[in-house]
XYZ file of C-alpha atoms in Angstrom:
779
model
C -28.923 -42.178 -10.114
C -31.217 -39.394 -8.923
C -32.906 -37.748 -11.916
C -31.835 -34.246 -12.928
C -34.038 -31.431 -11.774
C -35.432 -28.876 -14.178
C -33.146 -25.896 -13.802
C -34.678 -22.456 -13.944
C -33.539 -18.964 -13.064
C -35.717 -18.888 -9.968
C -33.967 -21.938 -8.495
C -30.529 -20.598 -9.383
C -31.381 -17.284 -7.759
C -32.539 -19.090 -4.642
C -29.252 -20.976 -4.513
C -27.323 -17.771 -5.322
C -25.759 -19.240 -8.457
C -25.541 -17.385 -11.756
C -26.387 -18.821 -15.160
C -22.710 -18.649 -16.119
C -21.757 -20.537 -12.974
C -24.337 -23.199 -13.769
C -22.887 -23.601 -17.248
C -19.440 -23.987 -15.756
C -20.739 -26.662 -13.358
C -22.161 -28.669 -16.263
C -18.863 -28.368 -18.120
C -16.793 -29.434 -15.095
C -18.783 -32.518 -14.120
C -19.800 -33.472 -17.648
C -23.517 -33.577 -16.936
C -26.390 -31.579 -15.547
C -26.227 -31.755 -11.752
C -29.085 -33.290 -9.839
C -30.717 -31.362 -7.042
C -28.384 -32.613 -4.318
C -25.292 -31.856 -6.367
C -26.557 -28.404 -7.265
C -27.154 -27.565 -3.614
C -23.614 -28.718 -2.840
C -22.270 -26.351 -5.490
C -24.382 -23.539 -4.078
C -22.562 -23.713 -0.751
C -19.088 -24.645 -1.976
C -19.140 -21.885 -4.585
C -20.426 -19.309 -2.135
C -18.105 -16.463 -1.178
C -18.007 -17.813 2.365
C -16.448 -21.103 1.238
C -14.488 -20.360 -1.936
C -13.604 -16.647 -1.669
C -14.506 -16.128 -5.318
C -14.614 -12.340 -4.956
C -11.457 -12.033 -2.842
C -9.123 -14.890 -3.816
C -7.396 -12.926 -6.569
C -6.607 -10.124 -4.113
C -5.620 -12.368 -1.202
C -2.868 -13.997 -3.278
C -0.890 -10.768 -2.911
C -0.501 -11.104 0.859
C 2.840 -12.315 2.286
C 2.503 -15.685 4.014
C 5.982 -16.751 5.102
C 8.751 -15.894 7.526
C 11.083 -17.915 9.745
C 8.345 -18.555 12.305
C 5.568 -19.818 10.000
C 5.124 -23.597 9.791
C 1.641 -23.648 8.257
C 0.188 -20.814 6.211
C -3.151 -20.236 4.455
C -5.061 -23.251 3.183
C -5.347 -25.303 6.358
C -7.821 -25.026 9.235
C -5.444 -22.629 11.033
C -2.003 -21.126 10.684
C 0.862 -22.441 12.817
C 3.998 -20.664 14.043
C 7.092 -22.134 15.690
C 8.341 -20.449 18.874
C 11.281 -22.800 19.264
C 11.952 -25.396 21.976
C 9.261 -27.608 20.467
C 6.525 -25.006 20.994
C 4.140 -24.654 18.053
C 1.149 -22.323 18.149
C -1.982 -22.576 15.985
C -4.169 -19.493 15.619
C -6.922 -18.098 13.427
C -9.789 -15.602 13.336
C -13.295 -16.191 11.920
C -16.529 -14.212 11.637
C -20.112 -15.065 12.521
C -21.781 -11.857 11.469
C -25.048 -12.738 9.756
C -26.064 -15.396 12.314
C -25.498 -12.878 15.116
C -27.753 -10.363 13.375
C -30.564 -12.930 13.359
C -30.041 -14.721 16.684
C -27.302 -12.969 18.701
C -26.725 -15.544 21.444
C -26.477 -18.628 19.230
C -24.809 -16.687 16.420
C -21.962 -15.573 18.680
C -21.830 -18.873 20.581
C -21.334 -20.965 17.471
C -18.803 -18.476 16.162
C -16.603 -19.292 19.156
C -17.284 -23.022 18.799
C -16.338 -23.006 15.131
C -13.018 -21.242 15.614
C -12.106 -23.577 18.480
C -12.651 -26.559 16.186
C -10.382 -25.006 13.578
C -7.676 -24.931 16.232
C -7.958 -28.382 17.788
C -8.422 -29.980 14.364
C -4.735 -29.142 13.863
C -3.799 -31.167 16.959
C -3.667 -28.092 19.183
C -5.227 -27.610 22.609
C -7.109 -24.280 22.666
C -5.454 -22.002 25.227
C -7.015 -18.605 24.535
C -9.728 -16.747 22.653
C -10.194 -13.085 21.773
C -13.112 -11.246 20.198
C -13.549 -8.192 18.007
C -17.052 -6.714 18.077
C -18.873 -4.036 16.067
C -22.416 -3.012 16.927
C -24.689 -0.103 16.160
C -25.858 2.927 18.123
C -26.522 1.698 21.646
C -29.312 4.212 22.027
C -31.368 2.012 19.683
C -33.365 -0.865 21.192
C -32.174 -3.254 18.467
C -28.516 -2.611 19.283
C -29.216 -3.042 22.988
C -30.799 -6.413 22.133
C -28.079 -7.685 19.796
C -25.011 -6.558 21.736
C -25.720 -8.111 25.177
C -26.968 -11.285 23.498
C -23.751 -11.694 21.544
C -21.574 -10.986 24.576
C -23.498 -13.591 26.568
C -23.061 -16.106 23.747
C -19.297 -15.562 23.560
C -18.954 -15.882 27.319
C -21.173 -18.942 27.492
C -19.187 -20.988 24.986
C -15.726 -19.912 26.127
C -16.499 -20.327 29.811
C -18.129 -23.731 29.415
C -15.243 -25.094 27.370
C -12.690 -23.693 29.798
C -10.865 -21.395 27.386
C -9.695 -18.026 28.762
C -10.712 -14.879 26.889
C -7.613 -12.683 27.080
C -8.563 -9.627 25.053
C -10.439 -7.976 22.249
C -12.063 -4.750 21.167
C -15.538 -3.285 20.693
C -16.748 -0.285 18.692
C -20.202 1.167 18.167
C -21.227 3.121 15.068
C -24.559 3.517 13.234
C -23.137 1.700 10.199
C -23.523 -1.534 12.199
C -27.115 -0.891 13.344
C -28.533 -3.772 11.301
C -25.376 -5.704 10.467
C -23.200 -6.271 13.559
C -19.808 -7.938 13.305
C -18.631 -10.717 15.610
C -15.083 -11.892 14.889
C -13.618 -14.570 17.159
C -9.939 -15.475 17.346
C -8.586 -18.635 18.949
C -5.082 -19.778 19.853
C -3.898 -23.299 20.561
C -0.765 -25.162 21.615
C 0.094 -28.098 19.349
C 0.177 -31.267 21.471
C 0.710 -33.864 18.763
C 4.060 -34.906 17.341
C 2.842 -34.106 13.837
C 0.547 -31.243 12.887
C -2.776 -32.729 11.807
C -3.670 -31.761 8.242
C -6.901 -32.023 6.246
C -5.652 -33.704 3.068
C -6.996 -37.258 2.855
C -4.869 -40.129 1.579
C -4.726 -43.913 1.365
C -7.259 -45.662 -0.838
C -9.280 -47.994 1.361
C -8.750 -45.969 4.513
C -12.028 -45.671 6.454
C -13.823 -42.331 6.882
C -15.250 -41.742 10.355
C -17.915 -39.332 11.542
C -17.366 -38.278 15.178
C -19.158 -35.965 17.592
C -22.743 -34.752 17.807
C -25.647 -36.028 15.751
C -26.824 -34.229 12.633
C -30.012 -32.169 12.604
C -31.584 -29.429 10.534
C -29.925 -26.509 12.304
C -27.626 -24.350 10.197
C -29.059 -25.477 6.871
C -27.516 -23.375 4.108
C -25.486 -21.351 6.573
C -22.606 -20.833 4.139
C -24.880 -19.353 1.469
C -26.680 -17.295 4.105
C -23.310 -15.880 5.204
C -22.602 -14.871 1.598
C -25.627 -12.631 1.136
C -26.853 -9.355 2.516
C -29.484 -8.835 5.173
C -33.013 -7.813 4.212
C -36.332 -7.286 5.972
C -37.007 -10.987 5.411
C -33.727 -12.231 6.907
C -35.463 -13.263 10.131
C -36.939 -16.104 8.079
C -33.395 -17.512 7.780
C -33.326 -18.370 11.486
C -32.973 -22.110 10.636
C -29.655 -21.177 8.972
C -28.328 -20.187 12.417
C -26.468 -23.029 14.088
C -27.051 -24.144 17.684
C -24.010 -24.845 19.820
C -23.365 -27.138 22.791
C -20.114 -26.141 24.532
C -20.183 -29.101 26.902
C -20.117 -31.500 23.970
C -17.354 -29.429 22.408
C -15.244 -29.757 25.565
C -15.551 -33.534 25.404
C -14.860 -33.454 21.670
C -11.633 -31.505 22.260
C -10.324 -34.112 24.690
C -11.410 -37.056 22.554
C -9.916 -35.636 19.353
C -6.590 -34.774 20.943
C -6.380 -38.246 22.425
C -7.202 -39.769 19.042
C -4.640 -37.619 17.248
C -1.917 -38.709 19.648
C -2.429 -42.343 18.655
C -0.932 -41.564 15.270
C -3.780 -43.384 13.541
C -5.545 -40.297 12.178
C -4.501 -39.632 8.578
C -6.513 -36.424 8.141
C -9.152 -34.454 10.001
C -11.647 -31.739 9.155
C -14.350 -30.115 11.232
C -17.843 -29.887 9.781
C -18.259 -26.142 9.840
C -19.557 -24.065 6.954
C -21.281 -26.303 4.363
C -21.115 -29.228 6.799
C -20.602 -32.679 5.348
C -20.352 -31.241 1.825
C -17.301 -29.148 2.661
C -15.500 -31.678 4.852
C -15.803 -34.549 2.369
C -15.010 -32.586 -0.780
C -12.146 -30.546 0.698
C -10.422 -33.567 2.239
C -10.647 -35.473 -1.042
C -9.605 -32.574 -3.277
C -6.662 -31.553 -1.093
C -5.393 -35.124 -1.074
C -6.127 -35.696 -4.775
C -8.177 -38.762 -3.876
C -11.820 -39.813 -3.974
C -14.245 -40.296 -1.112
C -17.392 -42.370 -0.786
C -19.903 -41.982 2.041
C -23.220 -43.577 2.987
C -25.693 -41.115 4.493
C -27.700 -43.892 6.130
C -24.781 -44.405 8.517
C -24.622 -40.751 9.634
C -25.961 -40.296 13.206
C -29.053 -38.081 13.079
C -31.506 -36.438 15.453
C -34.382 -36.709 12.991
C -35.099 -38.062 9.530
C -33.319 -36.022 6.854
C -33.293 -35.679 3.086
C -29.983 -36.036 1.213
C -29.805 -32.257 0.804
C -30.305 -31.766 4.521
C -27.611 -34.332 5.320
C -25.109 -32.622 3.072
C -25.895 -29.004 4.008
C -26.614 -29.261 7.719
C -24.229 -27.220 9.859
C -25.025 -28.923 13.135
C -22.207 -28.141 15.512
C -19.533 -30.199 17.287
C -18.955 -32.665 14.429
C -15.726 -33.872 12.815
C -14.691 -36.058 9.901
C -11.634 -38.308 10.202
C -9.676 -40.447 7.793
C -8.285 -43.327 9.855
C -5.466 -45.734 9.054
C -7.011 -48.979 7.907
C -6.770 -51.666 10.559
C -6.925 -49.275 13.503
C -10.651 -48.554 13.444
C -11.246 -50.180 16.814
C -8.498 -48.144 18.454
C -10.129 -44.881 17.421
C -13.601 -46.184 18.229
C -12.439 -47.039 21.733
C -11.264 -43.455 22.319
C -14.614 -41.925 21.432
C -16.612 -44.609 23.233
C -14.639 -43.717 26.349
C -15.737 -40.086 25.967
C -19.349 -40.966 25.154
C -19.347 -39.617 21.616
C -20.560 -41.105 18.340
C -17.727 -42.541 16.252
C -19.069 -44.278 13.171
C -17.511 -45.303 9.889
C -19.602 -43.721 7.144
C -17.367 -44.338 4.147
C -13.875 -44.780 2.784
C -11.204 -43.163 0.659
C -11.033 -44.215 -2.997
C -8.644 -43.613 -5.878
C -11.340 -42.186 -8.168
C -10.912 -38.473 -7.235
C -14.711 -38.389 -7.075
C -17.106 -37.665 -4.258
C -19.767 -40.347 -4.217
C -22.686 -40.158 -1.798
C -25.241 -42.911 -1.239
C -28.661 -42.672 0.390
C -31.033 -45.604 0.831
C -28.835 -47.735 -1.410
C -28.952 -45.202 -4.250
C -26.181 -42.940 -5.497
C -27.326 -39.350 -5.027
C -23.991 -37.627 -5.692
C -21.294 -38.648 -8.173
C -18.836 -36.002 -9.389
C -15.224 -34.851 -9.200
C -14.329 -33.395 -5.803
C -12.034 -30.881 -7.479
C -15.019 -29.296 -9.228
C -16.390 -28.284 -5.853
C -13.080 -27.141 -4.375
C -10.345 -26.375 -6.892
C -12.321 -25.180 -9.909
C -14.408 -22.542 -8.181
C -15.068 -19.206 -9.892
C -12.586 -16.376 -9.323
C -13.832 -12.866 -10.006
C -11.873 -9.671 -10.490
C -14.577 -7.079 -10.059
C -14.751 -3.571 -11.375
C -13.154 -1.010 -9.041
C -14.214 2.579 -8.623
C -12.986 5.148 -6.128
C -16.011 6.392 -4.129
C -16.991 10.039 -4.463
C -16.771 10.529 -0.704
C -13.061 9.650 -0.703
C -11.782 12.655 -2.632
C -14.371 14.878 -1.021
C -13.072 13.931 2.414
C -9.470 14.644 1.382
C -10.500 18.287 1.005
C -11.517 18.538 4.654
C -9.988 21.574 6.325
C -9.474 21.069 10.080
C -9.522 24.835 10.517
C -13.219 24.715 9.662
C -13.642 23.256 13.148
C -12.898 25.826 15.897
C -10.182 24.733 18.294
C -11.209 23.732 21.776
C -11.011 26.362 24.514
C -9.174 25.751 27.772
C -12.385 25.708 29.764
C -13.847 23.106 27.375
C -11.065 20.556 27.903
C -12.472 18.936 31.049
C -16.089 18.645 29.794
C -14.790 17.240 26.498
C -12.591 14.743 28.320
C -15.586 13.568 30.334
C -17.668 13.162 27.176
C -14.957 11.120 25.515
C -14.453 8.930 28.575
C -18.198 8.214 28.513
C -18.185 7.357 24.794
C -18.896 3.643 24.219
C -15.900 3.571 21.858
C -13.522 4.749 24.593
C -15.074 3.839 27.940
C -14.053 0.758 29.897
C -15.084 -2.510 28.285
C -15.126 -4.308 31.616
C -18.891 -4.796 31.218
C -17.944 -7.108 28.351
C -14.890 -8.982 29.572
C -16.153 -9.400 33.134
C -18.566 -11.934 31.652
C -15.641 -13.969 30.314
C -13.397 -16.206 32.382
C -9.942 -14.882 31.556
C -7.982 -16.816 34.183
C -9.134 -20.401 33.611
C -6.152 -22.660 32.763
C -4.097 -20.389 35.115
C -1.856 -19.142 32.295
C -3.058 -15.559 31.850
C -0.329 -13.046 32.635
C -1.865 -9.857 31.178
C -5.652 -9.786 31.422
C -8.143 -7.923 29.209
C -8.293 -4.164 29.528
C -4.833 -3.223 28.283
C -2.906 -3.069 25.047
C -2.775 -6.833 24.455
C -3.416 -10.065 26.315
C -0.521 -12.331 27.235
C -0.426 -15.938 28.366
C 2.253 -18.210 29.759
C 3.174 -21.115 27.486
C 3.297 -24.125 29.746
C 5.353 -27.224 29.076
C 3.085 -30.103 28.142
C 3.852 -33.744 28.869
C 3.210 -35.482 25.573
C 2.611 -39.159 24.963
C 3.201 -40.873 21.668
C 2.294 -44.176 20.094
C 4.423 -46.249 17.832
C 3.097 -47.404 14.484
C 2.562 -50.800 16.153
C -0.204 -49.273 18.232
C 1.576 -49.869 21.545
C 1.516 -47.016 24.006
C 4.699 -45.250 24.891
C 3.897 -43.187 27.965
C 7.328 -41.610 28.323
C 6.868 -37.861 28.532
C 8.612 -35.756 25.950
C 10.686 -33.390 28.021
C 10.890 -29.802 26.913
C 13.575 -27.294 27.792
C 13.211 -24.907 30.691
C 12.657 -22.120 28.197
C 9.182 -23.453 27.480
C 8.205 -22.842 31.077
C 8.904 -19.124 30.806
C 7.940 -18.129 27.285
C 4.902 -15.973 26.792
C 2.530 -15.412 23.894
C 0.912 -12.010 23.370
C -2.201 -11.554 21.258
C -4.425 -8.696 20.157
C -7.276 -7.819 17.785
C -7.206 -4.400 16.158
C -8.892 -2.479 13.380
C -10.177 1.092 13.237
C -13.037 0.972 10.731
C -13.434 4.758 10.751
C -9.886 5.098 9.442
C -10.432 2.392 6.834
C -13.684 3.949 5.632
C -12.022 7.323 5.125
C -8.853 5.846 3.599
C -8.867 2.050 3.090
C -5.190 1.864 2.122
C -3.773 3.985 4.938
C -6.343 2.830 7.488
C -5.437 -0.807 6.870
C -1.731 -0.090 7.219
C -2.509 1.531 10.554
C -4.522 -1.517 11.661
C -1.449 -3.725 11.257
C 0.839 -1.118 12.818
C -1.420 -0.685 15.853
C -1.663 -4.427 16.378
C 2.139 -4.683 16.288
C 2.409 -1.680 18.618
C 0.054 -3.277 21.127
C 2.067 -6.503 21.064
C 5.297 -4.539 21.519
C 3.861 -2.721 24.549
C 3.925 -6.030 26.448
C 7.580 -6.636 25.547
C 6.718 -9.307 22.969
C 7.949 -9.406 19.381
C 5.168 -9.394 16.726
C 5.661 -12.420 14.465
C 2.513 -13.198 12.440
C -1.139 -12.352 11.975
C -4.519 -13.668 10.934
C -7.005 -11.286 9.350
C -10.766 -11.021 9.117
C -11.889 -8.845 6.223
C -15.438 -7.607 6.845
C -16.729 -5.664 3.845
C -19.918 -4.872 2.001
C -21.133 -6.080 -1.384
C -18.090 -6.608 -3.673
C -20.298 -6.456 -6.757
C -20.465 -2.714 -6.177
C -17.337 -1.123 -7.702
C -16.862 1.215 -4.738
C -16.868 -1.688 -2.268
C -14.465 -3.768 -4.353
C -12.177 -0.720 -4.449
C -12.296 -0.562 -0.648
C -11.411 -4.252 -0.422
C -8.580 -3.952 -2.936
C -7.062 -0.887 -1.291
C -7.356 -2.436 2.165
C -5.534 -5.620 1.151
C -2.841 -3.502 -0.507
C -2.358 -1.637 2.773
C -2.250 -4.826 4.827
C 0.309 -6.317 2.442
C 2.617 -3.319 2.704
C 2.440 -3.242 6.504
C 2.979 -6.990 6.819
C 6.159 -6.703 4.766
C 7.398 -3.796 6.875
C 6.881 -5.593 10.194
C 7.695 -9.091 8.901
C 4.321 -10.309 10.169
C 2.940 -12.578 7.429
C -0.679 -13.625 7.136
C -1.076 -17.284 8.125
C -4.772 -17.463 7.289
C -8.021 -15.848 8.242
C -11.487 -15.150 6.940
C -13.267 -12.966 4.415
C -16.802 -11.846 5.210
C -18.380 -9.985 2.310
C -21.937 -8.875 1.538
C -22.236 -7.231 4.948
C -25.137 -5.032 3.947
C -28.691 -4.523 5.075
C -31.388 -3.455 2.638
C -28.697 -2.408 0.188
C -26.662 -0.284 2.598
C -23.093 -1.492 3.154
C -21.136 -1.389 6.396
C -17.890 0.523 6.671
C -14.951 -1.585 5.491
C -13.721 -3.328 8.631
C -10.525 -5.368 8.428
C -9.649 -6.865 11.803
C -6.047 -7.850 12.482
C -5.447 -10.699 14.933
C -1.745 -10.655 15.739
C 0.493 -12.817 17.919
C 3.941 -12.180 19.348
C 6.243 -13.963 21.721
C 8.605 -13.115 24.566
C 11.294 -15.443 25.871
C 10.764 -14.632 29.547
C 7.360 -13.730 30.935
C 9.011 -12.261 34.015
C 9.994 -9.316 31.802
C 6.479 -8.453 30.604
C 4.744 -5.249 31.620
C 1.221 -3.920 31.217
C -0.275 -0.497 30.518
C -0.858 0.686 34.099
C 0.997 3.388 35.993
C 2.476 1.968 39.192
C 4.041 4.466 41.583
C 3.680 8.138 42.436
C 6.789 10.013 41.332
C 7.420 7.867 38.254
C 8.413 9.781 35.132
C 6.158 9.823 32.041
C 7.710 9.794 28.587
C 6.010 9.864 25.209
C 7.909 7.935 22.543
C 7.358 9.151 18.986
C 6.343 12.510 17.567
C 3.284 14.619 18.220
C 1.599 16.065 15.123
C -1.147 18.623 14.614
C -3.830 16.134 13.494
C -7.500 15.818 14.410
C -8.801 14.069 11.280
C -10.719 10.778 11.664
C -10.523 11.074 15.449
C -13.115 10.043 17.986
C -12.910 13.619 19.267
C -13.934 14.989 15.865
C -16.739 12.427 15.686
C -17.965 13.671 19.053
C -17.792 17.295 17.896
C -19.404 16.885 14.457
C -21.452 13.657 14.830
C -19.805 12.328 11.667
C -16.565 10.639 10.643
C -14.452 12.991 8.590
C -10.976 14.353 8.018
C -7.662 12.976 6.845
C -6.526 9.783 8.525
C -3.352 10.292 10.627
C -0.102 9.818 8.756
C 1.980 6.670 9.248
C 5.789 6.668 9.044
C 6.967 3.047 9.033
C 10.552 3.918 9.936
C 9.415 5.912 12.960
C 6.898 3.242 13.925
C 9.519 0.496 13.886
C 11.997 2.591 15.905
C 9.364 3.314 18.537
C 8.315 -0.331 18.778
C 11.826 -1.762 18.892
C 12.789 0.846 21.502
C 9.921 -0.017 23.821
C 10.713 -3.735 23.536
C 14.368 -3.086 24.377
C 13.493 -0.858 27.325
C 11.204 -3.586 28.657
C 13.854 -6.267 28.164
C 16.389 -4.128 30.065
C 13.897 -3.617 32.922
C 14.046 0.158 32.585
C 10.331 0.910 32.389
C 7.233 -0.052 34.380
C 4.427 0.417 31.870
C 3.747 1.020 28.191
C 0.503 2.050 26.517
C -0.006 2.962 22.878
C -1.759 6.190 21.924
C -4.739 5.382 19.753
C -8.456 6.158 19.877
C -9.091 9.323 21.875
C -5.505 10.543 21.784
C -2.834 11.253 24.394
C -5.042 12.420 27.249
C -7.266 9.334 27.004
C -4.163 7.098 26.961
C -2.841 8.731 30.135
C -6.213 8.373 31.854
C -6.476 4.674 30.982
C -3.043 4.017 32.448
C -3.843 5.989 35.585
C -7.257 4.425 36.225
C -5.886 0.883 36.447
C -4.180 1.464 39.827
C -6.195 4.486 40.989
C -3.407 7.005 40.574
C -3.186 10.355 38.808
C -0.712 12.249 36.675
C 0.602 15.688 35.824
C 0.898 16.482 32.110
C 3.084 19.312 30.810
C 1.164 20.434 27.729
C 3.825 22.929 26.678
C 6.284 20.070 26.102
C 3.784 18.369 23.802
C 3.293 21.638 21.937
C 7.009 21.966 21.271
C 7.117 18.371 20.049
C 4.164 19.023 17.779
C 5.725 22.123 16.248
C 8.969 20.286 15.588
C 7.158 17.377 13.950
C 5.105 19.650 11.694
C 8.218 21.710 10.798
C 6.764 25.066 11.783
C 9.214 27.943 11.668
C 8.844 29.289 15.196
C 9.134 27.701 18.631
C 7.566 28.736 21.919
C 6.216 27.349 25.142
C 2.714 28.623 24.494
C 0.347 25.729 23.802
C -1.936 28.024 21.810
C 0.517 28.119 18.892
C -0.800 24.719 17.823
C -4.299 23.296 18.115
C -5.022 22.362 21.702
C -7.468 19.651 20.651
C -4.860 17.946 18.478
C -2.385 17.942 21.386
C -4.797 16.299 23.786
C -7.215 14.328 21.604
C -5.586 13.975 18.174
C -4.772 10.412 17.146
C -1.261 10.819 15.763
C 0.269 7.399 15.140
C 3.518 5.801 16.346
C 3.281 7.070 19.935
C 3.669 5.078 23.141
C 3.475 6.443 26.685
C 5.895 4.790 29.108
C 6.398 5.233 32.854
C 9.632 4.637 34.708
C 11.398 5.162 37.998
C 13.287 8.459 37.957
C 16.473 6.531 38.775
C 16.224 4.897 35.336
C 15.727 8.146 33.452
C 19.374 8.738 32.524
C 19.884 5.245 31.129
C 16.537 5.364 29.313
C 17.323 8.687 27.644
C 20.771 7.440 26.680
C 19.289 4.416 24.938
C 16.610 6.433 23.126
C 19.140 8.966 21.838
C 21.548 6.253 20.691
C 18.749 4.532 18.769
C 17.384 7.736 17.285
C 13.956 7.266 18.864
C 12.242 10.638 19.371
C 10.758 11.194 22.811
C 9.547 13.842 25.233
C 9.374 13.834 29.027
C 5.766 14.870 29.447
C 5.020 14.590 33.166
C 4.885 12.334 36.171
C 2.626 9.982 38.081
C 0.976 11.428 41.200
C -1.292 10.001 43.854
C -4.832 11.051 43.059
C -5.218 14.104 40.817
C -5.138 14.627 37.078
C -3.515 17.942 36.250
C -2.542 19.659 33.001
C 0.038 22.384 33.338
C -0.498 25.580 31.344
C -4.245 24.962 31.376
C -4.841 25.321 35.104
C -6.793 22.070 34.913
C -6.893 19.887 38.005
C -9.442 17.250 38.931
C -9.767 14.034 40.881
C -8.764 10.944 38.925
C -11.409 8.896 40.729
C -14.198 11.164 39.458
C -13.096 10.644 35.868
C -12.584 6.924 36.405
C -16.162 6.491 37.564
C -17.436 8.090 34.357
C -15.184 5.834 32.271
C -15.904 2.671 34.258
C -19.696 2.949 34.473
C -20.634 4.359 31.084
C -21.219 1.138 29.155
C -23.357 -0.506 31.811
C -25.389 2.700 32.166
C -26.044 2.802 28.421
C -27.052 -0.852 28.260
C -29.436 -0.566 31.200
C -31.247 2.564 29.970
C-alpha cells in the first residue's frame, strides 16, 4: 500500500477539505487516507459533485408526475411522451472555466451535457444555452462573451446538434464571474434506458473514448470555489474539448447500447475516473477494481493525475461478461479506444492499482453516499427589506414626448435587443427537425420516428425495425431556458416562482403543454448566511411553482461559490423546461402575420414598474417590488392560449416579459416587418380595473404611462388573430373566465400609439433593435 501522507491544515486547505471532514473520512474508511485517496475525497466531497450545501434543500423539490420515467440521481431526467417516445434532458453549468478560458470553458460545457444525454441511450437532438455576462462596455466582458458564444457554436455545430433557443442577460454583477448554462435534449433510441448503477461481480469494466491527459485536473474542486486575482493560474483545470471525437463517440456508444451488452454506463465528467468508478459502484452496491496502467494516456501520469483528470470525450462501461469482443468490435469500427481496465467485484470497495501496487482501497460508499450535508445559517439580507420600501412615485412618470426616445433606448439595451448576433453563429436547422427557431418565446422541434434495431441475449442481430405509430411523426417538443436574476435578487422567493411561470408561459405560447423541468441554480457563497437565505428562498419558490404547474424537477445542477474577490453574483436560477404538442401542424410562433389582424392581450394590466428593465434604464440600478404573480390567473391565461392554438383561432402568441407590453409588440412586429396600432386607453382601463381604483376613464394619464407601456406585469400574453375569428375567440375567453382586452391591430409598416399621437416607422425601430448587440461588441 502507498504510505499515508502527513496531513496538515495547509494541504487540507489546498484540497478545500475541513478538519472535521478529514476526521469523518478517517472514521468512514477506518484509516488515514493516503495522498491519492485524499485527493479523491477532495473532488467527490466538493459542492460540485456532492451538493453538500444544497442537498438538504433540493430534497424539497417535487420530482414526479405521470410523464416522468427517470428523475434526479441519474445522468439526465427522462419523460415519456407516449407512443414509445422517451425524451432525456438536463441542464449543466460551466461557469468558472468560462471565466478563465471562455472558448474552451463554454465548448466543454456543451460537450459535457451532451454526454449526460447520450449516456442514457438517447441521441442528442437539441441544445439550448442560458448566458450571463457583465457590462459589455468593459473590455473583459467583450473578451469573455464572444469567446463563449464561439465555443458553444463550435461544439454544437461540429457535433451536428441544433441550438433551438436560449437567453442572454448582461449586468455588472457578472463582470468577473460569467454564467454559461447549457441544456441538452435527446431521444431515447435503446429499448431500455441506460443507467449508471453497476452490477454483476466479474463483469468487465471498459474505458472508451479519448486518451487521458492532464487537462481539467481538479476541475470539480475548481468549480466549487470562488474566483480570485490568482484564478488565471487554474487554467490547467479548464478542460479541452474535441467535438469531432464526441460525434464519433455518440454513434459508437449508441450502437454499443443497442447490443444489450452494456450493463451500466457513466461519462467521465467532473472528477473524471474518480467519479465514474465510485458512483457506478456505490449506486449498484458493488465493488470495482481498476488498473491505471491499462488506461490509454497521452503522456505519463501520476495516480492522482489519472484519477482527477477531466480529459473530455471519455466513458466508462460495465459490460456483460463474455461479450467483450462484441463491444470491442463496435469501438474498433469507429476508431476509438475500447480497453478493459478492470472488473466489478462483490467487495463494495473501490480498489485502484498502479504499477502493480494498490494505491486506493476504500469503500465506494464513503466517496458517494456518506458525503457531508450542511444546513447553513440563514439571514435575510438588509437590502431586501430596504427594497420593499421603494416608492414608485419617487420616480417621475414618463412624459408623452419621452415615450419614443425611451422605447429606442430599451430596444438598444443588450438585455432586450435582438440576440441574433448570438444564435446566428449556431446551426439551428441541422437534423432538419426544427419547427420554431431561436428568437421567439421557445424553440420547438419535430420528434421523428426512429427505426430501432435490437439484439437478443444470444448476441444475434435482429434488424427488424420497431414500428412506431403515426403520432410519433407529428409530435413536437418545445423547450426554453428562463430566469430573471434581477427579480430573484430583489425577491428570491417570488422571483423564482416567476422564473418557472415564465418558462411555462413560453412553452404554452407555442401550443405545447409544459410537463417537466431541469434547473440550474447559480448562486454565490453559501457559507454566507445571506446567500444561503437566497438559495433557500429560491428553492422554496421553485417548489411552489412546480406544484402549481405540475412540472416536476427531473434533475439539474447546482453551481455555488460564484463570487470574485469576495463579491457574490446575483442569485440566478435558470429553468430549463420542456413541453409537448401532439400535432406540430398546430404550432404557432410569436410573429405577427397579416395587416388587419386583431391584437388581444390576455391577462390583466397592473400599475407596476418595480424590478423592470425600464426602471434599470432610468435609475442605473435594480430596485422596486417584483411584479405580483397570481397562479390562478397565470394558469387560466396559459390554458386559454393553448386551447386557442389547438382550435386554430390565433396566428401568434408572445408573452409579455422583460421590457413590458410595448417591447413585446415590437418583437412580434419586427419578425415579419409589419407594424401595429396600440390603443393605450384600453390598457389604462384594464390597469385601473386590475388595481381596483375607484374611478374609470379613457384618459391614460390616470395611471402611470410608463407602467402601461414598459411595466413587467406577469401573466400576460399578446395574441394576434384574423378578425373573422374574433367572435369565437371572445366567446371562448369569456366562458373560461380568462381576462382579456382588444388592444389594437396589425398594420403594414408603422408603429402607432393612440392617445399619444406617436407614430413612427417600424423598420427604423427594428434596425436599432437588430444591430445593437453587434455594434456594442465591435466598439
